CSV table of C-alpha atoms in Angstrom, one decimal:
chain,number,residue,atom,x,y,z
A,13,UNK,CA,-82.4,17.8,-84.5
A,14,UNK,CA,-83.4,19.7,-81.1
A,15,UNK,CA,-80.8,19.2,-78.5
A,16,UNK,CA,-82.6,19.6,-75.3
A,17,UNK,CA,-81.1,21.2,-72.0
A,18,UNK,CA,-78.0,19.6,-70.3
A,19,UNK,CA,-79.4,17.3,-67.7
A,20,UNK,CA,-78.3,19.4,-65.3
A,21,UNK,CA,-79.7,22.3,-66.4
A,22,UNK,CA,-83.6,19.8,-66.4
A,23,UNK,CA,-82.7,18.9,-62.9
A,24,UNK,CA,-82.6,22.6,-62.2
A,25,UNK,CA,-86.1,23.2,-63.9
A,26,UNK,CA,-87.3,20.3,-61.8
A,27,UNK,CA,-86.0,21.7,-58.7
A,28,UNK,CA,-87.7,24.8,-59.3
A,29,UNK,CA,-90.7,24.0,-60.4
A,30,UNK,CA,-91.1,21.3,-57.5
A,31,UNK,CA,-89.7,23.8,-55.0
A,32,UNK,CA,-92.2,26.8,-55.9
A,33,UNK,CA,-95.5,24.1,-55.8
A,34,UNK,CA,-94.2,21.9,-52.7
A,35,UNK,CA,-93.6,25.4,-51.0
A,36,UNK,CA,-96.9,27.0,-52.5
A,37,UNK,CA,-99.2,24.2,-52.2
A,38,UNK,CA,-97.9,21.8,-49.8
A,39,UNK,CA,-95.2,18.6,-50.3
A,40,UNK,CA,-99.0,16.0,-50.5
A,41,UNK,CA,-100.4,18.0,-52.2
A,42,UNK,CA,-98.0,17.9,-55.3
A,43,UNK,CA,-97.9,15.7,-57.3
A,44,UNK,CA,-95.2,14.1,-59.9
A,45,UNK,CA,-97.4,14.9,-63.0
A,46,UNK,CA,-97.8,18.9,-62.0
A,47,UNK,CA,-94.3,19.2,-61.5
A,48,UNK,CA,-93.7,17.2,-64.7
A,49,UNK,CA,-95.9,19.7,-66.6
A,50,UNK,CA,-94.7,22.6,-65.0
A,51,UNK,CA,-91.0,22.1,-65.2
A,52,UNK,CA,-91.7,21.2,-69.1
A,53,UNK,CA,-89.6,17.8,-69.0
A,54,UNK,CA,-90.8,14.2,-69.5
A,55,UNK,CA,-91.8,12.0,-66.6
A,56,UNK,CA,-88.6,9.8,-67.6
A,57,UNK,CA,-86.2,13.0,-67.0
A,58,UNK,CA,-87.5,13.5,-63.7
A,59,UNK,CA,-86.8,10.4,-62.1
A,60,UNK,CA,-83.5,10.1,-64.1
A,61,UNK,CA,-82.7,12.9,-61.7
A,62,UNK,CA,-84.5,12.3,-58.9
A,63,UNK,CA,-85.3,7.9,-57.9
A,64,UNK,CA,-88.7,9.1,-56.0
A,65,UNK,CA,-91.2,12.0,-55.0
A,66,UNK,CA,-89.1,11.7,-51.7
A,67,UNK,CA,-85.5,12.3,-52.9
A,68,UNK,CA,-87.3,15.5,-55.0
A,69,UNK,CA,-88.4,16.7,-51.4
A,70,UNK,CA,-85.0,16.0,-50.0
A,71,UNK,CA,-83.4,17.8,-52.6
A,72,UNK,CA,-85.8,20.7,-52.3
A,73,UNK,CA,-85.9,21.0,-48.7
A,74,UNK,CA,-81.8,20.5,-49.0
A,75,UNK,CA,-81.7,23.8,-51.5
A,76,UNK,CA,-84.0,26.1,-49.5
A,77,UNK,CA,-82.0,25.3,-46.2
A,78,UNK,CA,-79.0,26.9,-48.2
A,79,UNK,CA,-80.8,29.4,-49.8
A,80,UNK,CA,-83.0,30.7,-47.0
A,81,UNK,CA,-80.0,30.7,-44.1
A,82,UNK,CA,-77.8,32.3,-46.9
A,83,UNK,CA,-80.6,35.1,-47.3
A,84,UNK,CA,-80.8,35.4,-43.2
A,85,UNK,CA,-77.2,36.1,-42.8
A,86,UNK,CA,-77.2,38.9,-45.2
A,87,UNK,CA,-80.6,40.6,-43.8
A,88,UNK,CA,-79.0,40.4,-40.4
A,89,UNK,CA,-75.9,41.8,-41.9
A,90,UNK,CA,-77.5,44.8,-43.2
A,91,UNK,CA,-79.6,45.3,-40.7
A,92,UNK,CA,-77.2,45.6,-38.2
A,93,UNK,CA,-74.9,48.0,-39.9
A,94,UNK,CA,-71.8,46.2,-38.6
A,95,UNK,CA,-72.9,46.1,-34.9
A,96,UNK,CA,-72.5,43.0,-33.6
A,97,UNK,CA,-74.3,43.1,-30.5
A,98,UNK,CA,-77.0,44.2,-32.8
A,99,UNK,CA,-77.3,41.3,-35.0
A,100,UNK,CA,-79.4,39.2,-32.7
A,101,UNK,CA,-82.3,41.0,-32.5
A,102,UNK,CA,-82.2,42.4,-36.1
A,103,UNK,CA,-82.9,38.4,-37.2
A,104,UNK,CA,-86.4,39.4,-36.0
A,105,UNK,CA,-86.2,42.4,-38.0
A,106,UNK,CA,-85.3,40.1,-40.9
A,107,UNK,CA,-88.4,38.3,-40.2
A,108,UNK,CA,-90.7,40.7,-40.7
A,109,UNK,CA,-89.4,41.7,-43.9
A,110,UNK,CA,-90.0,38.3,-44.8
A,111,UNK,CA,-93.5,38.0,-42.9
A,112,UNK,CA,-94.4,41.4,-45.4
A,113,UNK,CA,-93.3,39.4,-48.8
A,114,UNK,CA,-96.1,38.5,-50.8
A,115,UNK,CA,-94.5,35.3,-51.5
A,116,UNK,CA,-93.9,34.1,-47.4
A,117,UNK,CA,-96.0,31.1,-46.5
A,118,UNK,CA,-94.3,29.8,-43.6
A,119,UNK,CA,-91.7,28.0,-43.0
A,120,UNK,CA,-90.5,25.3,-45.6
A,121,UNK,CA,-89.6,23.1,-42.8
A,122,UNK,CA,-92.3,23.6,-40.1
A,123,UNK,CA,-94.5,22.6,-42.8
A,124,UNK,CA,-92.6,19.7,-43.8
A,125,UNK,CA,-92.4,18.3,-40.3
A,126,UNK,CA,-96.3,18.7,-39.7
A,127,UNK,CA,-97.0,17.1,-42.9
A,128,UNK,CA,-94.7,14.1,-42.5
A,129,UNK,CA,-95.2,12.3,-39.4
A,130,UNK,CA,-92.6,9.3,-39.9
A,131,UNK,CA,-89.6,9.9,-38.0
A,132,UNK,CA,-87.2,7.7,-40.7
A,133,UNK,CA,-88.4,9.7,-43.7
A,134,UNK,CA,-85.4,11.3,-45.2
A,135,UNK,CA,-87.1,14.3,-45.1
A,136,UNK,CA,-87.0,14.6,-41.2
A,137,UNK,CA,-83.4,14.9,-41.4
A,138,UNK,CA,-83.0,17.8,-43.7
A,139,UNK,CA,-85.8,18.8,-41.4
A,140,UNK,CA,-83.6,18.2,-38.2
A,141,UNK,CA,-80.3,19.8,-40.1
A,142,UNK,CA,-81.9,22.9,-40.6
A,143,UNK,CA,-83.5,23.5,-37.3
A,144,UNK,CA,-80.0,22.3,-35.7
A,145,UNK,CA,-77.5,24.7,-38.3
A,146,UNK,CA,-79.8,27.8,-37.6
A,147,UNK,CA,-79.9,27.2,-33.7
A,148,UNK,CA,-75.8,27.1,-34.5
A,149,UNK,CA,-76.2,30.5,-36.8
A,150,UNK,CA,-78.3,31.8,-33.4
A,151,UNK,CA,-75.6,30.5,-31.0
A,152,UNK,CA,-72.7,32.5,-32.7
A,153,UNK,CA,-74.4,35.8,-33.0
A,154,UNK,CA,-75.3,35.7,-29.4
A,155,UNK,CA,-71.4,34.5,-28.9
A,156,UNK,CA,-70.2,37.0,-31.0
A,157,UNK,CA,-72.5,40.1,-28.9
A,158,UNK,CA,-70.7,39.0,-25.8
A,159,UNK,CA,-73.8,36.7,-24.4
A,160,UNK,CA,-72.5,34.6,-21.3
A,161,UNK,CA,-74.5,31.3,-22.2
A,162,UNK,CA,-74.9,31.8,-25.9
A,163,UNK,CA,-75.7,28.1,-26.3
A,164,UNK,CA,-79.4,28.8,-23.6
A,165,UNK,CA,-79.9,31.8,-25.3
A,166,UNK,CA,-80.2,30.2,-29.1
A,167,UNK,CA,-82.2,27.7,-28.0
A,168,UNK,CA,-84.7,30.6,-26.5
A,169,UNK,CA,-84.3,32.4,-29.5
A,170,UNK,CA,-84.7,29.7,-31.5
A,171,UNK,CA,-88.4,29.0,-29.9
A,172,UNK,CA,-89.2,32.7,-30.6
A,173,UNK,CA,-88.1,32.7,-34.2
A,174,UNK,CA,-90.0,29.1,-35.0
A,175,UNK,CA,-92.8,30.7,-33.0
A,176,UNK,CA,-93.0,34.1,-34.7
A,177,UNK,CA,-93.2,32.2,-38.3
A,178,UNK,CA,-96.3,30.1,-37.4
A,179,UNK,CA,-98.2,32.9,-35.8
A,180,UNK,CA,-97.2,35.1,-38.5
A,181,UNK,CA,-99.0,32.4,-40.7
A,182,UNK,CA,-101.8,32.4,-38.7
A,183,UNK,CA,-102.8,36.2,-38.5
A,184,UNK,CA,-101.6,37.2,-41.6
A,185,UNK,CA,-99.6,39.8,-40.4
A,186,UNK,CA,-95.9,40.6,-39.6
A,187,UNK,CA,-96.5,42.0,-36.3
A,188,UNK,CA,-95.6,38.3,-34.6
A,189,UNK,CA,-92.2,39.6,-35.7
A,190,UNK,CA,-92.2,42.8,-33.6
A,191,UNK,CA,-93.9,40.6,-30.8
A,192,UNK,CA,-90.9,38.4,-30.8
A,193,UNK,CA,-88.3,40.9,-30.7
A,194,UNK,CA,-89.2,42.2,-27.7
A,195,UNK,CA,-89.2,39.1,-26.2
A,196,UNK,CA,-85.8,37.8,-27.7
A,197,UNK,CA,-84.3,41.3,-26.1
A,198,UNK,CA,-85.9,40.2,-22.8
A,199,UNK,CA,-84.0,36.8,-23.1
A,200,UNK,CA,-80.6,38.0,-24.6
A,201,UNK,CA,-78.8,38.1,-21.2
A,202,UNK,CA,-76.0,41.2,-22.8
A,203,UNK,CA,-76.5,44.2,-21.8
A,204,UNK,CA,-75.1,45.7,-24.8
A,205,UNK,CA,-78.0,43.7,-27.1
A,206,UNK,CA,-80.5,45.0,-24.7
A,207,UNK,CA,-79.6,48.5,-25.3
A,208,UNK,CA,-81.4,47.6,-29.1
A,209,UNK,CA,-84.5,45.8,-27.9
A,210,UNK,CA,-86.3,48.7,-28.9
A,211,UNK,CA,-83.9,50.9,-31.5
């Protein structure tokens, strides 16, 4: 007899095979058969794991909001070589290493927000928890590099980093990156961060 994969090692290859199409392709665009085939499970595994197409997006959106922040925090990290007055500005650097992947195609949750347009979808509030927890992320580094009002600043910041992605989707380019940069080292009321606006 074949013993197939622990269940939770099928919800994994769900995850992932939903996560690379619904980032790839779009979350309407996806459907429950293509993930079905791609993830190599039966239709009936899938929603063992997962009651709907919406609690698959959930779950997606809930994984890359880990995943991505966790990746941000050590770009910045590296970037900034242990300067923490640094570390603001080099999350633009960050971006445009991500804006220069082959595999960037905007943001997971920008494009889950313009796709879904009903304010009670679950969706909106893993949409809504990310935007909030990285504004936080934002908020400390600028606390951390000694900004006076590092709660005004993130949300600035914040605008510039959301703003950057979608432009960078548009022109096909990481230069929105760069762009933004500048402009977050205009905003960042510390002197010391301003000293790297252009290092």
């Amino acid at each position: 007899m074949t013993v197939g994969p622990a269940p939770s090692a099928a919800r994994e290859r769900i995850l992932d095979a939903a996560s690379a199409a619904f980032y790839a392709r779009g979350l309407g665009a996806v459907g429950v058969d293509s993930i079905v085939e791609d993830a190599g499970v039966a239709k009936a595994t899938l929603y063992r794991h997962f009651r709907t197409k919406d609690d698959l997006v959930v779950a997606f959106l809930r994984r890359r909001d880990g995943r991505w922040r966790a990746w941000l925090r050590e770009a910045v990290e590296r970037l900034a070589e242990g300067r923490p007055a640094a570390r603001p500005l080099c999350v633009f650097d960050a971006l445009g290493e991500w804006f220069a992947s082959e595999e960037f195609r905007g943001c997971a949750f920008i494009n889950a927000a313009t796709e879904i347009a009903d304010p009670a979808h679950p969706a909106r509030t893993a949409v809504e928890d990310h935007s909030r927890a990285l504004r936080d992320y934002l908020r400390d580094l600028l606390d951390e590099a000694g900004s006076p009002d590092p709660d005004d600043d993130a949300g600035a910041l914040l605008l510039l980093v959301e703003g950057a992605i979608i432009s960078a989707v548009i022109e096909g380019d990481p230069s929105p990156a760069v762009r933004a940069r500048r402009a977050a080292g205009r905003v960042i009321t510390t002197t010391d961060t301003r000293e790297h606006t252009d290092g």
